[in-house]
Coordinates of C-alpha atoms in Angstrom, one line a residue:
X1 CA 159.5 -63.9 82.8
X2 CA 156.9 -65.4 80.4
X3 CA 154.6 -63.3 78.3
X4 CA 151.7 -63.7 80.7
X5 CA 153.8 -62.7 83.7
X6 CA 155.4 -59.8 81.9
X7 CA 152.2 -58.5 80.7
X8 CA 150.8 -58.4 84.2
X9 CA 154.0 -56.8 85.5
X10 CA 153.7 -54.0 83.0
X11 CA 150.0 -53.6 83.7
X12 CA 149.2 -55.0 80.3
X13 CA 146.3 -57.4 79.6
X14 CA 148.1 -60.6 78.3
X15 CA 145.1 -61.2 76.0
X16 CA 145.8 -57.9 74.3
X17 CA 149.3 -59.0 73.4
X18 CA 147.9 -60.9 70.4
X19 CA 146.5 -58.4 67.9
X20 CA 145.2 -58.5 64.4
X21 CA 147.5 -56.9 61.8
X22 CA 145.1 -55.3 59.3
X23 CA 147.8 -55.4 56.6
X24 CA 148.0 -59.2 56.6
X25 CA 144.7 -60.3 58.2
X26 CA 146.8 -62.4 60.8
X27 CA 147.2 -62.2 64.5
X28 CA 150.6 -61.4 65.8
X29 CA 152.2 -61.3 69.2
X30 CA 153.2 -57.8 70.2
X31 CA 155.5 -57.2 73.2
X32 CA 156.9 -53.7 72.6
X33 CA 154.8 -51.0 74.2
X34 CA 156.2 -48.3 71.9
X35 CA 155.4 -50.1 68.7
X36 CA 153.4 -47.8 66.4
X37 CA 149.7 -48.3 66.2
X38 CA 148.0 -49.1 62.9
X39 CA 145.9 -46.3 61.5
X40 CA 143.1 -48.8 60.8
X41 CA 141.6 -50.4 64.0
X42 CA 141.1 -54.1 64.1
X43 CA 137.8 -55.7 64.9
X44 CA 136.9 -56.6 68.5
X45 CA 136.9 -60.3 69.3
X46 CA 134.3 -62.0 71.5
X47 CA 135.2 -64.4 74.3
X48 CA 134.2 -67.3 72.1
X49 CA 136.9 -66.3 69.6
X50 CA 139.5 -66.1 72.3
X51 CA 138.5 -69.5 73.7
X52 CA 138.7 -71.2 70.3
X53 CA 141.7 -72.3 68.3
X54 CA 143.5 -69.1 67.9
X55 CA 147.1 -68.0 68.4
X56 CA 146.0 -66.5 71.7
X57 CA 145.1 -69.8 73.1
X58 CA 147.6 -70.2 76.0
X59 CA 147.8 -74.0 75.5
X60 CA 148.2 -73.8 71.7
X61 CA 151.8 -73.0 71.4
X62 CA 154.9 -75.0 72.5
X63 CA 156.6 -71.9 73.7
X64 CA 153.8 -71.2 76.2
X65 CA 153.8 -74.8 77.4
X66 CA 157.6 -74.5 78.0
X67 CA 157.3 -71.1 79.6
X68 CA 159.1 -69.4 76.8
X69 CA 158.1 -66.4 74.7
X70 CA 158.5 -66.3 70.9
X71 CA 161.5 -64.4 69.6
X72 CA 160.7 -60.7 68.9
X73 CA 161.7 -60.9 65.3
X74 CA 159.5 -63.9 64.7
X75 CA 156.6 -62.4 66.5
X76 CA 156.3 -59.7 63.8
X77 CA 156.0 -59.9 60.1
X78 CA 159.0 -58.0 58.7
X79 CA 158.1 -54.6 57.2
X80 CA 154.6 -54.6 58.7
X81 CA 153.3 -52.1 61.2
X82 CA 151.8 -53.6 64.4
X83 CA 149.4 -51.6 66.6
X84 CA 150.8 -50.7 70.0
X85 CA 149.8 -52.4 73.2
X86 CA 146.9 -51.2 75.1
X87 CA 147.2 -50.6 78.8
X88 CA 144.8 -52.1 81.3
X89 CA 142.3 -49.6 82.5
X90 CA 140.5 -49.5 85.8
X91 CA 137.1 -50.4 84.5
X92 CA 134.4 -52.8 85.8
X93 CA 134.6 -56.3 84.4
X94 CA 132.3 -56.8 81.4
X95 CA 129.5 -59.3 81.7
X96 CA 130.4 -62.9 80.8
X97 CA 130.3 -63.8 77.1
X98 CA 131.0 -60.2 75.8
X99 CA 133.4 -57.3 76.1
X100 CA 131.7 -54.0 76.8
X101 CA 132.3 -51.0 74.6
X102 CA 134.0 -48.1 76.4
X103 CA 131.3 -45.5 77.1
X104 CA 131.7 -42.1 75.3
X105 CA 133.1 -39.4 77.6
X106 CA 130.4 -37.0 78.8
X107 CA 131.1 -33.4 79.6
X108 CA 130.5 -32.7 83.3
X109 CA 127.3 -31.0 84.2
X110 CA 129.2 -28.0 85.7
X111 CA 131.0 -27.5 82.4
X112 CA 127.7 -27.6 80.5
X113 CA 126.2 -25.1 82.9
X114 CA 129.2 -22.8 82.5
X115 CA 129.0 -23.0 78.7
X116 CA 125.4 -22.2 78.7
X117 CA 125.9 -19.4 81.2
X118 CA 128.8 -17.9 79.3
X119 CA 127.0 -18.0 76.1
X120 CA 123.9 -16.4 77.6
X121 CA 126.0 -13.7 79.3
X122 CA 127.8 -13.0 76.0
X123 CA 124.4 -12.6 74.3
X124 CA 123.1 -10.3 77.0
X125 CA 126.2 -8.1 76.9
X126 CA 126.0 -7.9 73.1
X127 CA 122.3 -7.2 73.2
X128 CA 122.7 -4.7 76.0
X129 CA 125.6 -3.0 74.3
X130 CA 123.6 -2.7 71.1
X131 CA 120.6 -1.4 73.0
X132 CA 122.7 1.2 74.8
X133 CA 124.3 2.3 71.5
X134 CA 120.9 2.7 69.8
X135 CA 119.5 4.4 72.9
X136 CA 122.3 6.9 72.9
X137 CA 121.7 7.6 69.2
X138 CA 118.1 8.1 70.0
X139 CA 118.9 10.6 72.7
X140 CA 121.4 12.4 70.4
X141 CA 118.5 12.7 67.9
X142 CA 116.6 14.6 70.6
X143 CA 119.2 17.3 71.1
X144 CA 119.0 20.5 69.0
X145 CA 122.3 22.2 68.3
X146 CA 123.3 25.6 67.0
X147 CA 126.6 26.5 65.4
X148 CA 127.8 29.7 67.2
X149 CA 131.2 29.7 65.3
X150 CA 134.0 31.4 67.2
X151 CA 131.7 32.6 70.0
X152 CA 132.3 29.3 71.9
X153 CA 134.8 26.4 72.3
X154 CA 134.8 23.3 70.3
X155 CA 134.7 20.2 72.6
X156 CA 134.9 20.0 76.4
X157 CA 137.8 19.5 78.7
X158 CA 137.4 17.7 82.0
X159 CA 140.7 19.3 83.3
X160 CA 139.8 23.0 83.0
X161 CA 137.4 25.5 84.5
X162 CA 134.4 26.1 82.3
X163 CA 131.7 28.8 81.8
X164 CA 128.3 27.8 80.4
X165 CA 125.6 30.4 79.7
X166 CA 122.1 29.0 80.6
X167 CA 119.4 30.8 78.6
X168 CA 115.7 30.6 79.3
X169 CA 113.7 32.0 76.4
X170 CA 110.2 33.4 76.4
X171 CA 109.4 31.5 73.2
X172 CA 105.9 29.9 73.5
X173 CA 106.7 26.5 72.0
X174 CA 105.2 23.2 73.3
X175 CA 101.7 22.1 74.0
X176 CA 99.7 24.4 76.1
X177 CA 102.2 27.3 76.0
X178 CA 100.5 29.4 73.3
X179 CA 98.2 31.1 75.8
X180 CA 101.0 32.8 77.7
X181 CA 101.4 36.5 76.8
X182 CA 103.3 37.6 73.7
X183 CA 102.5 34.4 71.9
X184 CA 104.4 35.6 68.8
X185 CA 107.7 36.1 70.6
X186 CA 110.8 35.0 68.6
X187 CA 112.4 33.9 71.8
X188 CA 114.3 36.6 73.7
X189 CA 116.9 36.0 76.4
X190 CA 114.4 36.2 79.3
X191 CA 116.3 34.3 82.0
X192 CA 120.1 34.3 81.9
X193 CA 122.6 32.5 84.2
X194 CA 126.3 32.4 83.7
X195 CA 127.5 29.2 85.4
X196 CA 131.2 29.1 86.3
X197 CA 132.6 25.7 87.5
X198 CA 136.0 25.9 89.0
X199 CA 139.0 24.0 87.7
X200 CA 139.3 21.8 90.8
X201 CA 135.6 21.3 91.0
X202 CA 135.4 22.4 94.6
X203 CA 133.0 25.3 93.8
X204 CA 130.8 26.9 91.2
X205 CA 129.1 30.3 90.8
X206 CA 125.8 31.0 89.1
X207 CA 125.6 34.6 88.1
X208 CA 122.2 35.9 87.0
X209 CA 122.1 38.7 84.4
X210 CA 118.9 40.8 84.4
X211 CA 117.0 40.8 81.1
X212 CA 116.3 44.5 81.5
X213 CA 120.0 45.4 81.9
X214 CA 121.0 48.1 79.4
X215 CA 124.0 46.9 77.4
X216 CA 125.8 47.3 74.1
X217 CA 125.2 44.3 71.8
X218 CA 128.3 43.7 69.6
X219 CA 128.3 42.8 65.9
X220 CA 127.5 39.1 65.7
X221 CA 128.4 36.7 62.9
X222 CA 125.6 34.1 62.6
X223 CA 125.4 30.9 60.6
X224 CA 122.5 30.8 58.2
X225 CA 120.5 27.6 57.2
X226 CA 122.3 27.5 53.8
X227 CA 125.7 27.4 55.5
X228 CA 126.6 31.0 54.8
X229 CA 127.5 33.6 57.4
X230 CA 125.7 36.8 58.1
X231 CA 126.8 39.5 60.4
X232 CA 124.0 41.0 62.5
X233 CA 125.0 44.6 63.3
X234 CA 125.4 45.5 66.9
X235 CA 123.3 48.0 68.8
X236 CA 124.1 50.3 71.7
X237 CA 122.0 51.1 74.8
X238 CA 119.5 48.3 74.5
X239 CA 118.0 45.7 76.8
X240 CA 120.1 42.5 77.3
X241 CA 117.2 40.3 76.3
X242 CA 117.4 41.6 72.7
X243 CA 120.8 39.9 72.3
X244 CA 118.8 36.8 71.3
X245 CA 116.0 36.6 68.7
X246 CA 116.1 40.3 67.7
X247 CA 117.1 40.8 64.1
X248 CA 117.9 37.1 63.7
X249 CA 120.4 36.9 66.5
X250 CA 121.3 33.4 67.8
X251 CA 122.7 32.3 71.2
X252 CA 126.2 33.1 70.0
X253 CA 125.2 36.8 70.0
X254 CA 124.1 36.5 73.7
X255 CA 127.4 34.8 74.5
X256 CA 129.3 37.7 72.9
X257 CA 127.2 40.2 74.8
X258 CA 128.0 38.5 78.1
X259 CA 131.7 38.7 77.3
X260 CA 131.4 42.4 76.4
X261 CA 129.6 43.2 79.7
X262 CA 131.6 41.1 82.1
X263 CA 134.9 40.3 80.4
X264 CA 134.4 36.6 81.3
X265 CA 134.9 34.2 78.4
X266 CA 131.8 32.0 77.7
X267 CA 132.7 28.5 76.5
X268 CA 129.2 27.0 75.8
X269 CA 125.5 27.7 76.1
X270 CA 122.4 25.7 77.0
X271 CA 119.0 27.1 76.0
X272 CA 115.6 26.0 77.2
X273 CA 112.0 27.3 76.5
X274 CA 108.8 27.2 78.6
X275 CA 108.3 23.5 77.9
X276 CA 111.6 22.6 79.5
X277 CA 110.6 23.7 82.9
X278 CA 107.5 21.6 82.8
X279 CA 109.1 18.4 81.5
X280 CA 112.2 18.5 83.6
X281 CA 110.3 19.0 86.9
X282 CA 108.0 16.2 86.0
X283 CA 110.9 13.9 85.1
X284 CA 112.3 14.2 88.7
X285 CA 109.0 13.8 90.4
X286 CA 108.5 17.5 91.3
X287 CA 110.7 20.2 92.9
X288 CA 110.3 21.4 96.5
X289 CA 109.7 25.1 97.0
X290 CA 108.8 27.3 99.9
X291 CA 106.8 30.6 100.1
X292 CA 106.4 32.8 103.2
X293 CA 102.8 33.7 102.4
X294 CA 100.1 32.0 100.4
X295 CA 100.2 32.9 96.7
X296 CA 97.2 33.4 94.3
X297 CA 98.4 35.2 91.2
X298 CA 95.6 35.5 88.5
X299 CA 98.2 36.5 85.8
X300 CA 100.4 33.5 86.1
X301 CA 97.7 31.3 87.6
X302 CA 100.0 30.3 90.5
X303 CA 98.3 29.1 93.6
X304 CA 100.4 27.9 96.6
X305 CA 99.7 27.7 100.3
X306 CA 102.2 29.2 102.7
X307 CA 105.1 27.0 103.6
X308 CA 106.6 24.1 101.5
X309 CA 105.1 22.6 98.4
X310 CA 106.2 20.2 95.7
X311 CA 105.5 21.6 92.2
X312 CA 105.9 20.3 88.6
X313 CA 104.6 20.9 85.1
X314 CA 102.3 23.9 84.7
X315 CA 102.6 24.9 88.3
X316 CA 106.4 24.9 88.1
X317 CA 106.3 27.1 85.0
X318 CA 104.0 29.5 86.7
X319 CA 106.3 29.7 89.7
X320 CA 109.3 30.8 87.7
X321 CA 107.3 33.2 85.5
X322 CA 105.3 35.2 88.0
X323 CA 106.5 38.6 89.1
X324 CA 103.5 40.0 90.8
X325 CA 103.7 37.6 93.7
X326 CA 107.2 38.6 94.9
X327 CA 108.7 41.7 96.5
X328 CA 108.2 44.9 94.4
X329 CA 106.8 42.8 91.5
X330 CA 109.9 43.5 89.4
X331 CA 112.4 41.3 87.5
X332 CA 115.1 41.5 90.2
X333 CA 112.9 39.9 92.8
X334 CA 111.8 37.3 90.4
X335 CA 115.4 36.4 89.7
X336 CA 116.0 35.6 93.4
X337 CA 113.0 33.2 93.3
X338 CA 114.3 31.6 90.1
X339 CA 117.6 31.1 91.8
X340 CA 115.9 29.3 94.7
X341 CA 114.0 27.2 92.2
X342 CA 117.2 26.2 90.3
X343 CA 118.9 25.4 93.6
X344 CA 116.1 23.1 94.6
X345 CA 116.1 21.5 91.1
X346 CA 119.9 20.8 91.5
X347 CA 119.3 19.2 94.9
X348 CA 116.6 17.0 93.5
X349 CA 118.6 15.9 90.4
X350 CA 121.6 15.0 92.7
X351 CA 119.5 13.2 95.3
X352 CA 119.7 9.5 95.8
X353 CA 116.0 9.3 95.1
X354 CA 116.7 10.4 91.5
X355 CA 120.1 8.8 90.9
X356 CA 119.0 5.3 92.1
X357 CA 115.8 5.3 90.1
X358 CA 116.2 3.9 86.5
X359 CA 112.7 5.2 85.6
X360 CA 113.5 8.7 86.7
X361 CA 117.0 8.7 85.1
X362 CA 115.5 7.6 81.8
X363 CA 112.7 10.2 82.0
X364 CA 115.3 12.9 82.9
X365 CA 117.5 11.9 80.0
X366 CA 114.5 12.1 77.6
X367 CA 113.2 15.4 79.0
X368 CA 116.6 17.1 79.1
X369 CA 117.7 16.1 75.6
X370 CA 114.3 17.1 74.1
X371 CA 114.2 20.4 76.1
X372 CA 117.7 21.7 75.4
X373 CA 119.3 23.5 72.6
X374 CA 123.1 23.6 72.9
X375 CA 126.2 24.6 70.9
X376 CA 127.9 22.1 68.6
X377 CA 130.9 22.0 71.0
X378 CA 128.8 20.0 73.5
X379 CA 126.2 18.6 71.1
X380 CA 126.9 14.9 71.6
X381 CA 125.1 13.1 74.4
X382 CA 128.4 11.7 75.7
X383 CA 129.7 15.2 76.1
X384 CA 126.6 16.4 77.8
X385 CA 127.0 13.4 80.2
X386 CA 130.6 14.5 80.9
X387 CA 129.5 18.1 81.7
X388 CA 126.8 16.8 84.1
X389 CA 129.3 14.5 85.8
X390 CA 131.8 17.3 86.3
X391 CA 129.1 19.5 87.7
X392 CA 128.0 16.7 90.0
X393 CA 131.4 16.8 91.7
X394 CA 130.8 20.3 93.1
X395 CA 129.2 20.2 96.6
X396 CA 125.9 22.0 96.7
X397 CA 127.1 24.1 99.7
X398 CA 129.8 25.6 97.4
X399 CA 127.5 26.5 94.6
X400 CA 126.8 30.3 94.9
X401 CA 123.9 32.2 93.4
X402 CA 124.2 35.9 92.9
X403 CA 123.1 38.7 90.5
X404 CA 125.1 41.2 88.6
X405 CA 125.1 44.3 90.8
X406 CA 123.0 47.0 89.1
X407 CA 121.6 50.5 89.6
X408 CA 118.4 52.1 88.3
X409 CA 118.9 53.5 84.8
X410 CA 119.6 57.2 85.4
X411 CA 118.4 58.0 81.9
X412 CA 114.8 57.0 82.7
X413 CA 112.2 58.9 84.6
X414 CA 110.1 55.8 85.0
X415 CA 112.4 53.1 86.3
X416 CA 112.0 50.2 84.0
X417 CA 115.6 49.2 83.2
X418 CA 118.9 49.0 85.1
X419 CA 122.7 49.5 84.4
X420 CA 125.8 47.8 85.7
X421 CA 127.0 49.1 89.0
X422 CA 130.6 49.9 88.1
X423 CA 131.7 50.2 91.7
X424 CA 130.9 46.7 92.8
X425 CA 130.4 44.6 89.6
X426 CA 134.0 44.5 88.3
X427 CA 135.2 42.8 91.5
X428 CA 132.7 40.0 91.0
X429 CA 133.6 39.7 87.3
X430 CA 137.3 39.5 88.2
X431 CA 136.7 36.9 90.9
X432 CA 134.9 34.6 88.5
X433 CA 137.4 35.2 85.7
X434 CA 140.3 34.3 88.0
X435 CA 138.5 31.1 89.3
X436 CA 138.2 32.3 92.9
X437 CA 135.5 30.8 95.1
X438 CA 132.8 32.8 96.8
X439 CA 132.5 30.1 99.4
X440 CA 134.9 28.4 101.8
X441 CA 136.6 25.5 100.1
X442 CA 139.0 22.7 101.0
X443 CA 142.3 23.3 102.9
X444 CA 144.1 22.0 99.8
X445 CA 143.1 25.1 97.8
X446 CA 144.2 27.3 100.7
X447 CA 147.6 25.6 100.8
X448 CA 148.0 26.2 97.1
X449 CA 147.3 29.9 97.6
X450 CA 149.8 30.1 100.5
X451 CA 152.4 28.4 98.3
X452 CA 151.8 31.0 95.5
X453 CA 152.0 33.8 97.9
X454 CA 155.3 32.5 99.2
X455 CA 156.8 32.8 95.7
X456 CA 156.5 36.6 96.0
X457 CA 158.4 36.7 99.3
X458 CA 162.2 37.0 99.5
X459 CA 164.9 39.1 98.1
X460 CA 164.5 40.9 94.8
X461 CA 167.1 41.6 92.2
X462 CA 167.7 45.1 90.8
X463 CA 165.7 45.9 87.7
X464 CA 168.9 46.3 85.7
X465 CA 169.7 42.6 86.5
X466 CA 166.5 41.2 85.2
X467 CA 166.9 39.3 81.9
X468 CA 163.6 38.4 80.2
X469 CA 162.2 37.4 76.8
X470 CA 158.6 38.7 76.1
X471 CA 156.1 36.6 74.1
X472 CA 152.6 37.5 73.0
X473 CA 150.4 34.6 73.9
X474 CA 146.9 36.0 73.3
X475 CA 147.2 39.7 74.2
X476 CA 146.2 42.3 71.6
X477 CA 148.6 42.7 68.7
X478 CA 151.7 44.8 69.6
X479 CA 151.5 44.1 73.3
X480 CA 154.9 42.5 73.5
X481 CA 156.6 45.5 71.9
X482 CA 154.6 47.9 74.0
X483 CA 155.6 46.1 77.2
X484 CA 159.2 46.0 76.1
X485 CA 159.4 49.7 75.6
X486 CA 157.6 50.3 79.0
X487 CA 160.0 48.0 80.9
X488 CA 163.1 49.6 79.3
X489 CA 162.1 53.2 79.4
X490 CA 160.0 53.4 82.6
X491 CA 161.1 50.6 84.8
X492 CA 164.8 50.2 84.0
X493 CA 164.6 46.5 82.8
X494 CA 167.2 47.0 80.1
X495 CA 168.0 43.3 79.5
X496 CA 164.7 42.5 77.9
X497 CA 163.7 41.7 74.4
X498 CA 160.7 41.0 72.2
X499 CA 160.7 37.3 71.2
X500 CA 157.5 37.4 69.0
X501 CA 154.4 35.2 69.3
X502 CA 154.1 32.3 71.7
X503 CA 153.5 28.8 70.4
X504 CA 150.0 28.8 71.8
X505 CA 147.6 31.3 73.4
X506 CA 147.2 31.4 77.1
X507 CA 144.2 32.7 79.1
X508 CA 146.5 34.2 81.8
X509 CA 149.9 35.8 81.7
X510 CA 152.8 33.7 83.0
X511 CA 156.4 34.2 84.0
X512 CA 158.6 31.1 83.8
X513 CA 162.0 31.1 85.5
X514 CA 164.7 28.7 86.8
X515 CA 165.5 28.3 90.5
X516 CA 168.6 30.5 90.3
X517 CA 166.4 33.3 88.7
X518 CA 163.9 33.5 91.6
X519 CA 165.1 36.9 92.8
X520 CA 164.8 38.3 89.2
X521 CA 161.3 36.7 89.0
X522 CA 160.2 38.5 92.2
X523 CA 161.4 41.8 90.9
X524 CA 159.6 41.5 87.5
X525 CA 156.4 40.2 89.3
X526 CA 156.5 43.3 91.4
X527 CA 157.0 45.6 88.4
X528 CA 154.3 43.8 86.3
X529 CA 151.8 43.4 89.1
X530 CA 151.8 39.6 88.7
X531 CA 150.4 37.2 91.4
X532 CA 152.1 34.2 92.7
X533 CA 149.8 32.0 90.5
X534 CA 151.4 33.6 87.4
X535 CA 154.9 32.5 88.4
X536 CA 155.9 29.1 87.0
X537 CA 159.2 27.6 88.3
X538 CA 160.9 25.6 85.6
X539 CA 164.0 25.9 83.4
X540 CA 165.5 29.0 81.9
X541 CA 165.9 29.5 78.1
X542 CA 168.6 31.4 76.2
X543 CA 167.9 34.8 74.7
X544 CA 169.1 36.1 71.3
X545 CA 172.6 36.6 72.8
X546 CA 172.8 33.1 74.1
X547 CA 172.4 34.1 77.7
X548 CA 169.9 32.5 80.2
X549 CA 166.7 34.4 80.5
X550 CA 163.2 34.2 82.0
X551 CA 160.1 34.0 79.7
X552 CA 157.2 36.4 80.1
X553 CA 154.2 35.3 78.1
X554 CA 151.4 37.9 77.8
X555 CA 148.0 36.1 77.9
X556 CA 144.5 37.1 77.1
X557 CA 144.2 38.8 80.6
X558 CA 146.9 41.4 79.7
X559 CA 145.3 44.8 80.1
X560 CA 148.2 47.0 78.8
X561 CA 151.7 48.0 79.8
X562 CA 151.8 49.2 83.3
X563 CA 148.4 47.8 84.3
X564 CA 148.6 45.5 87.3
X565 CA 147.7 41.8 86.6
X566 CA 147.4 40.8 90.2
X567 CA 144.3 38.5 90.4
X568 CA 142.0 38.7 93.4
X569 CA 142.7 36.0 96.0
X570 CA 139.6 36.6 98.0
X571 CA 136.1 37.1 96.8
X572 CA 134.3 40.4 97.7
X573 CA 131.4 40.4 100.1
X574 CA 128.2 40.0 98.0
X575 CA 124.5 39.3 98.4
X576 CA 124.4 35.6 97.5
X577 CA 122.8 32.3 98.4
X578 CA 124.0 28.7 98.1
X579 CA 122.4 25.7 96.6
X580 CA 122.3 23.7 99.8
X581 CA 120.1 26.2 101.6
X582 CA 116.3 26.1 101.5
X583 CA 114.9 29.6 101.3
X584 CA 111.2 30.8 101.3
X585 CA 110.2 33.2 98.6
X586 CA 108.7 36.4 99.9

């Protein structure tokens, strides 16, 4: 096959087989497609050059006339690099008299759009992220924090039950609040609600504590502005509201007082003044309330028609402050109205009308962060957000409102204060402390309780067969030794020993045992008064003699050797309301 025929067979333009070698300035015939290409491109030739007397002229060489191709070695200059052949491309024929330049590749429009869109989105995300960061910092600057030291917890866990003390003070801060009575108040604990949120988030309990409840306020270490610590001495037989503000007491003192009265540990606090009621209600567009009869109270300046109304700002503050419009005009009746108000505020904050409105959400975030003072454990906006999201998981029908059961103070002729009703209050305190719901909850929780109860059923070993190690995991010092002596001397549990302190403190006493120790565990649970929830199936450990033994860890709930630790499984019957019900104040 000749050069022309071969070129066409290989899809090579025959005219391109003669190329200029830039090293010599001469045209050479190139037949090998794999020959390396010169790094310096040669000049393009016009049609007139190809039609003139050049080595590419098909009639100019004897070899072409005879149908022969030049020898490969003679077609190249030895030692000189020849550019490779170019393949024919499917391009339109150039106009006569000139060869067209190959047009530069253009990026498809779709790709351009994608690049522009991607760049824009990246910018928006960066800008939005930066804006969100600075806005969170702005909100964090709104929040006021108080260091309560050991009175509360540091940080917040999403996997545990938690107790937050909500304090409403009578401090007259904020525009327009100076005119309300006692304008010089240091800010006492005027309204107090201990909010318990269950571990599984199926229920919550809001327990109101009357401000006129007679209590013992314990000694209170408080942080001073210069970083030093001052202990404010405790007082006995005083009103609960003096646990804050009086003698320089901070919210940590109120938290300690609640623990002293109820035995319920308080993890955190949130404190708000008069201004908070006004700003929060305005942020959500008003709160719906209901009164059985028309109200016109000249002292609080509250005026409402009978039936339902939507209130905010000054009117909302007057609603929660007034006493003379309700019942016997005392603080206990006002507490019931405040509970109805809080329930309505919760419903409004959780409503789709609020949650789907960016304007309301921003207003609420601004109002809440400016209105609240919290402990340093939850002082970050991100942590406050986590608290709110955990509370949001609780159905409003399972949020119970109640008040500490009280009696008139027998030491007073004129009944102005109250005392804890020791017959009914302890059952309520124990129910909250043991994370038991006051409302019907999911079947899952019932199944868990049934499983716990089943652990107590079955055969029991003799006390003399029970082998157990006793650890102190948060009980008072000496509790492990006290329990050991009681078990051995009074209950016949002779194979027991004091194993010292536990690696970590526990809120509740636990008994860990292996499957083959179940009968021993049932006997010890019966002796100790342990509930099924305290029994933890697991693996046995060896005692000091190298024998397998159970592990009894005394937690903070330990009340002393011989005192039953059986937690309530059912809440007592109490006078309560739930957050999903609309009630009219009377």
